[in-house]
Short mmCIF file of C-alpha atoms in Angstrom, two decimals:
data_model
loop_
_atom_site.label_atom_id
_atom_site.label_comp_id
_atom_site.label_asym_id
_atom_site.label_seq_id
_atom_site.Cartn_x
_atom_site.Cartn_y
_atom_site.Cartn_z
CA PRO P 1 -69.11 -194.69 3.51
CA ILE P 2 -67.27 -191.49 4.44
CA SER P 3 -66.01 -191.41 8.03
CA GLY P 4 -64.21 -188.90 10.15
CA GLY P 5 -65.92 -185.68 11.14
CA ASN P 6 -64.42 -182.24 11.05
CA ARG P 7 -65.90 -179.51 13.25
CA ASP P 8 -64.20 -176.64 11.45
CA ARG P 9 -65.51 -177.88 8.10
CA ALA P 10 -69.04 -178.02 9.55
CA ILE P 11 -68.75 -174.43 10.83
CA ALA P 12 -67.50 -173.24 7.43
CA TYR P 13 -70.43 -174.93 5.70
CA LEU P 14 -72.99 -173.44 8.11
CA LYS P 15 -71.58 -169.93 7.79
CA ASP P 16 -71.63 -169.98 3.99
CA LYS P 17 -74.92 -168.16 3.44
CA SER P 18 -76.23 -164.70 2.60
CA ASP P 19 -77.15 -161.86 4.97
CA THR P 20 -80.48 -162.36 6.69
CA ALA P 21 -81.84 -159.31 8.51
CA ASP P 22 -83.45 -156.19 7.10
CA ASN P 23 -81.75 -152.78 7.48
CA THR P 24 -83.15 -152.42 11.01
CA GLY P 25 -81.60 -155.72 12.16
CA VAL P 26 -84.98 -157.44 12.43
CA LEU P 27 -85.21 -160.95 11.01
CA LEU P 28 -88.85 -161.76 11.82
CA ARG P 29 -91.92 -159.57 12.27
CA VAL P 30 -95.13 -161.17 13.49
CA ARG P 31 -98.17 -158.93 12.96
CA ASN P 32 -101.82 -159.46 13.91
CA VAL P 33 -101.44 -163.23 13.97
CA SER P 34 -104.60 -165.00 15.00
CA LYS P 35 -105.48 -168.69 14.76
CA THR P 36 -108.95 -170.17 15.16
CA PHE P 37 -109.58 -173.90 15.36
CA ILE P 38 -113.06 -175.13 14.45
CA LYS P 39 -114.28 -178.55 15.50
CA LYS P 40 -117.18 -179.37 13.27
CA GLY P 41 -120.40 -180.37 14.91
CA ASN P 42 -122.77 -183.19 14.10
CA PHE P 43 -126.21 -184.40 15.09
CA PHE P 44 -125.08 -184.96 18.68
CA ARG P 45 -122.94 -181.90 19.37
CA LYS P 46 -122.61 -178.28 18.30
CA GLU P 47 -119.72 -176.83 16.35
CA GLU P 48 -116.91 -175.74 18.66
CA VAL P 49 -114.75 -172.67 17.99
CA PHE P 50 -111.46 -172.15 19.80
CA LYS P 51 -109.35 -168.97 19.44
CA ALA P 52 -105.80 -170.25 19.99
CA LEU P 53 -104.15 -166.94 19.07
CA GLN P 54 -105.53 -163.40 19.12
CA ASN P 55 -103.68 -160.53 17.41
CA VAL P 56 -100.16 -161.61 18.37
CA ASN P 57 -97.44 -159.02 17.54
CA PHE P 58 -93.68 -159.12 18.13
CA ASP P 59 -90.30 -158.76 16.41
CA VAL P 60 -87.23 -160.97 16.60
CA SER P 61 -83.86 -159.35 15.84
CA ALA P 62 -81.15 -161.26 14.03
CA GLY P 63 -78.93 -163.15 16.48
CA GLU P 64 -81.19 -162.88 19.54
CA THR P 65 -83.14 -165.51 21.44
CA LEU P 66 -86.72 -164.56 22.26
CA GLY P 67 -88.33 -166.75 24.92
CA ILE P 68 -92.06 -167.44 25.18
CA ILE P 69 -93.55 -168.38 28.52
CA GLY P 70 -97.09 -169.04 29.67
CA GLU P 71 -99.22 -171.80 31.08
CA SER P 72 -100.30 -174.82 29.00
CA GLY P 73 -102.76 -173.83 26.30
CA SER P 74 -101.59 -170.22 26.20
CA GLY P 75 -100.63 -170.51 22.50
CA LYS P 76 -96.83 -170.76 22.77
CA SER P 77 -96.33 -173.66 20.40
CA THR P 78 -99.11 -172.50 18.06
CA VAL P 79 -97.20 -169.29 17.38
CA GLY P 80 -94.18 -171.30 16.27
CA ARG P 81 -96.25 -173.53 14.03
CA VAL P 82 -97.78 -170.56 12.25
CA ILE P 83 -94.32 -169.09 11.72
CA LEU P 84 -93.04 -172.40 10.34
CA GLY P 85 -96.05 -172.68 8.04
CA LEU P 86 -97.41 -175.79 9.75
CA TYR P 87 -100.58 -173.85 10.53
CA ASP P 88 -102.19 -171.14 8.44
CA GLY P 89 -103.07 -168.03 10.41
CA ASP P 90 -106.48 -166.45 10.16
CA ALA P 91 -107.15 -163.71 7.57
CA GLY P 92 -105.05 -160.64 8.27
CA SER P 93 -102.17 -162.53 9.88
CA GLU P 94 -98.70 -161.52 8.70
CA VAL P 95 -95.39 -163.32 9.23
CA VAL P 96 -92.72 -161.11 7.66
CA TYR P 97 -89.43 -163.03 7.39
CA LYS P 98 -86.42 -161.39 5.77
CA GLY P 99 -88.71 -158.61 4.59
CA GLN P 100 -91.26 -160.88 2.91
CA ASP P 101 -94.69 -161.94 4.20
CA ILE P 102 -94.27 -165.67 3.95
CA THR P 103 -98.01 -166.28 4.45
CA THR P 104 -98.52 -164.98 0.88
CA ILE P 105 -95.90 -167.18 -0.80
CA THR P 106 -97.48 -169.53 -3.33
CA ALA P 107 -94.55 -170.42 -5.63
CA PRO P 108 -93.31 -173.90 -4.53
CA GLU P 109 -89.61 -173.09 -5.00
CA GLU P 110 -89.91 -169.93 -2.88
CA ARG P 111 -91.77 -171.80 -0.16
CA VAL P 112 -89.09 -174.51 -0.08
CA LYS P 113 -86.35 -171.87 0.21
CA HIS P 114 -88.02 -170.26 3.21
CA CYS P 115 -88.83 -173.62 4.79
CA LEU P 116 -85.14 -174.56 4.65
CA SER P 117 -84.22 -171.34 6.43
CA LEU P 118 -86.79 -171.90 9.20
CA GLN P 119 -86.12 -175.03 11.21
CA CYS P 120 -87.46 -176.58 14.41
CA ILE P 121 -85.89 -178.50 17.30
CA PHE P 122 -88.68 -180.72 18.64
CA GLN P 123 -89.64 -181.53 22.17
CA ASP P 124 -89.48 -185.33 22.10
CA PRO P 125 -86.09 -186.73 21.03
CA TYR P 126 -87.59 -190.23 20.85
CA SER P 127 -90.36 -189.66 18.30
CA SER P 128 -88.71 -186.91 16.23
CA LEU P 129 -86.17 -189.25 14.58
CA ASN P 130 -86.97 -191.93 12.02
CA PRO P 131 -86.13 -195.22 13.78
CA ARG P 132 -85.51 -197.00 10.47
CA MET P 133 -82.77 -194.57 9.46
CA THR P 134 -79.28 -194.24 10.87
CA ALA P 135 -78.28 -191.10 12.71
CA GLY P 136 -76.49 -189.83 9.62
CA GLU P 137 -79.47 -190.56 7.38
CA ASN P 138 -81.75 -188.70 9.77
CA ILE P 139 -79.47 -185.66 9.59
CA VAL P 140 -79.15 -185.36 5.78
CA HIS P 141 -82.05 -187.35 4.31
CA ALA P 142 -84.00 -184.25 3.22
CA LEU P 143 -80.92 -182.66 1.66
CA LYS P 144 -80.39 -185.74 -0.49
CA THR P 145 -84.11 -186.04 -1.32
CA HIS P 146 -84.22 -182.44 -2.58
CA GLY P 147 -80.96 -182.91 -4.49
CA LEU P 148 -79.24 -180.13 -2.51
CA LEU P 149 -76.10 -182.21 -1.92
CA SER P 150 -74.56 -185.26 -3.58
CA VAL P 151 -74.67 -188.52 -1.64
CA ASN P 152 -70.96 -188.31 -0.78
CA ASP P 153 -71.12 -184.66 0.31
CA ALA P 154 -74.26 -185.35 2.38
CA ASN P 155 -72.61 -188.29 4.12
CA GLN P 156 -69.52 -186.20 4.88
CA LEU P 157 -71.71 -183.40 6.22
CA ALA P 158 -73.52 -185.85 8.49
CA SER P 159 -70.17 -186.92 10.00
CA ASP P 160 -69.07 -183.30 10.36
CA LEU P 161 -72.30 -182.29 12.09
CA MET P 162 -72.13 -185.28 14.43
CA GLU P 163 -68.71 -183.99 15.50
CA LEU P 164 -70.07 -180.43 15.81
CA VAL P 165 -72.81 -181.40 18.26
CA GLY P 166 -70.51 -183.46 20.47
CA LEU P 167 -71.08 -186.97 19.10
CA ARG P 168 -68.65 -189.39 17.51
CA ALA P 169 -68.55 -189.12 13.74
CA GLN P 170 -68.15 -192.88 13.40
CA ASP P 171 -71.50 -193.39 15.13
CA ALA P 172 -73.35 -191.82 12.21
CA HIS P 173 -74.14 -195.34 10.93
CA LYS P 174 -75.97 -196.32 14.13
CA LYS P 175 -79.78 -196.34 14.47
CA PRO P 176 -81.47 -193.96 16.97
CA HIS P 177 -82.15 -196.74 19.51
CA HIS P 178 -78.39 -196.93 20.18
CA PHE P 179 -78.39 -193.38 21.52
CA SER P 180 -79.59 -191.85 24.80
CA GLY P 181 -82.28 -189.15 24.90
CA GLY P 182 -79.75 -186.38 25.13
CA GLU P 183 -77.71 -187.83 22.23
CA ARG P 184 -80.86 -188.14 20.12
CA GLN P 185 -81.62 -184.48 20.77
CA ARG P 186 -78.10 -183.64 19.58
CA ILE P 187 -78.85 -185.54 16.37
CA GLY P 188 -82.06 -183.49 16.07
CA ILE P 189 -80.02 -180.28 16.42
CA ALA P 190 -77.58 -181.50 13.77
CA ARG P 191 -80.49 -182.25 11.44
CA ALA P 192 -81.93 -178.75 11.92
CA LEU P 193 -78.52 -177.17 11.32
CA SER P 194 -77.94 -179.19 8.13
CA PHE P 195 -80.19 -176.80 6.23
CA ARG P 196 -78.06 -173.80 7.24
CA PRO P 197 -81.06 -172.12 8.87
CA ASP P 198 -81.18 -168.51 10.03
CA PHE P 199 -84.06 -169.15 12.43
CA LEU P 200 -84.66 -171.99 14.88
CA PHE P 201 -87.95 -172.58 16.67
CA CYS P 202 -87.09 -174.50 19.85
CA ASP P 203 -90.21 -176.15 21.21
CA GLU P 204 -89.43 -177.30 24.78
CA PRO P 205 -86.21 -178.93 23.49
CA THR P 206 -84.91 -180.08 26.89
CA SER P 207 -88.11 -180.89 28.80
CA ALA P 208 -87.77 -184.64 28.26
CA LEU P 209 -84.21 -184.76 29.61
CA ASP P 210 -82.74 -185.00 33.09
CA VAL P 211 -81.16 -181.94 34.65
CA THR P 212 -77.51 -182.79 33.92
CA VAL P 213 -78.13 -183.64 30.28
CA GLN P 214 -80.39 -180.59 29.96
CA ALA P 215 -77.58 -178.28 31.12
CA GLU P 216 -75.12 -179.79 28.64
CA LEU P 217 -77.57 -179.41 25.79
CA LEU P 218 -78.41 -175.81 26.65
CA ASN P 219 -74.71 -174.94 26.76
CA LEU P 220 -74.25 -176.55 23.33
CA MET P 221 -77.16 -174.57 21.87
CA LYS P 222 -75.86 -171.33 23.35
CA ASP P 223 -72.32 -171.94 22.01
CA LEU P 224 -73.68 -172.77 18.53
CA GLN P 225 -75.87 -169.71 18.52
CA GLU P 226 -72.96 -167.42 19.34
CA GLU P 227 -70.62 -169.11 16.86
CA LEU P 228 -73.15 -169.21 14.00
CA GLY P 229 -75.18 -166.09 14.72
CA LEU P 230 -78.43 -168.07 14.93
CA THR P 231 -81.77 -166.47 15.77
CA MET P 232 -84.02 -168.51 18.07
CA LEU P 233 -87.59 -168.49 19.34
CA PHE P 234 -87.43 -170.54 22.51
CA VAL P 235 -90.54 -172.02 24.14
CA SER P 236 -90.29 -173.52 27.63
CA HIS P 237 -92.24 -174.08 30.81
CA ASP P 238 -88.99 -173.98 32.74
CA LEU P 239 -88.39 -170.36 33.72
CA ALA P 240 -84.80 -171.05 34.75
CA VAL P 241 -84.10 -172.35 31.24
CA VAL P 242 -85.71 -169.28 29.67
CA ARG P 243 -83.67 -166.96 31.85
CA GLN P 244 -80.45 -168.74 30.93
CA MET P 245 -81.11 -168.83 27.17
CA CYS P 246 -83.09 -165.70 26.25
CA ASN P 247 -82.33 -162.03 25.65
CA ARG P 248 -85.98 -161.03 25.76
CA VAL P 249 -89.12 -162.75 27.00
CA LEU P 250 -92.68 -162.72 25.72
CA VAL P 251 -95.50 -163.70 28.10
CA MET P 252 -98.67 -165.27 26.71
CA LYS P 253 -102.06 -165.89 28.28
CA GLU P 254 -105.05 -167.43 26.50
CA GLY P 255 -103.63 -166.74 23.05
CA GLU P 256 -102.66 -163.14 23.68
CA VAL P 257 -99.37 -161.37 24.42
CA VAL P 258 -99.70 -159.72 27.83
CA GLU P 259 -96.11 -158.53 28.24
CA ILE P 260 -92.79 -158.47 26.43
CA GLY P 261 -89.47 -157.11 27.64
CA GLU P 262 -85.83 -157.70 28.41
CA GLU P 263 -85.12 -160.87 30.36
CA SER P 264 -83.97 -158.90 33.44
CA GLN P 265 -87.11 -156.76 33.45
CA ILE P 266 -89.53 -159.67 33.06
CA PHE P 267 -87.94 -161.72 35.85
CA THR P 268 -87.25 -158.96 38.34
CA LYS P 269 -89.78 -156.19 37.62
CA PRO P 270 -92.75 -157.70 35.78
CA LYS P 271 -95.40 -155.16 34.82
CA HIS P 272 -98.39 -157.43 34.28
CA THR P 273 -100.14 -159.20 37.16
CA TYR P 274 -100.29 -162.47 35.15
CA THR P 275 -96.52 -162.42 34.71
CA GLN P 276 -96.08 -161.99 38.46
CA GLN P 277 -98.54 -164.84 39.11
CA LEU P 278 -96.60 -167.03 36.69
CA LEU P 279 -93.34 -166.32 38.53
CA ASP P 280 -94.97 -166.80 41.91
CA SER P 281 -96.27 -170.20 40.80
CA MET P 282 -92.68 -171.41 40.53
CA PRO P 283 -91.55 -171.45 44.18
CA LYS P 284 -88.37 -173.36 43.41
CA PHE P 285 -87.22 -170.79 40.88
CA VAL P 286 -84.26 -168.79 42.15
CA PHE P 287 -83.88 -165.23 40.86
#
């Protein structure tokens, strides 16, 4: 097996991709996105209809981090899953990525190309990795499966990415149970980066970690974003985390966008009463 990681080589690999934004600098446009869940009824109960999202609209510019805040059940994670194609939006929903409405893509090869460019960092570092695979295998398994890299190149990339996210390259052969929660999340970040994505959906990526580890991971993500020009949609219940990470903030309530603005405006001069209530409900948050 190949050993010895190289951070500079990883950076060169990740930067070797085409331009991403349209001529206005916008990478992603979400238009009229709605999502309805229907729980079928039976003899004992009626059919239940739940509107998780209602006419959600926003843009994400290339290189920025847009935060989404709101109470549980407000639709934060559902938005990300529609963007990633894990959920289909209702009729009329549009997710325009790199100038193309990806909800209309039917050709398998085109869908794969867009899926590679849109990646997710999951909330739970313990369940998001395959326990039967080594750290390195978790990072590059999909690349080898799709034939995007040779076995040797994929193994070298795994070592390089381990180095990039602050882990020891020689530990790529270890199984996930040998790593702490924070280290597992670093492996998850390396896996997401292995596809050379332009867009990362970060779904509460630090909520399962203690404060010290959380701070280290957020600093890593911010450094990687600046170095690689990544675009991120960042969901979190922790308002301090959102304020640290995000350029702009979107506020959701019951599946609708009630306010969107610059981070400084949202946290110091919110316009909507719900936003103010949300901030007031966090007494330990320091502005």
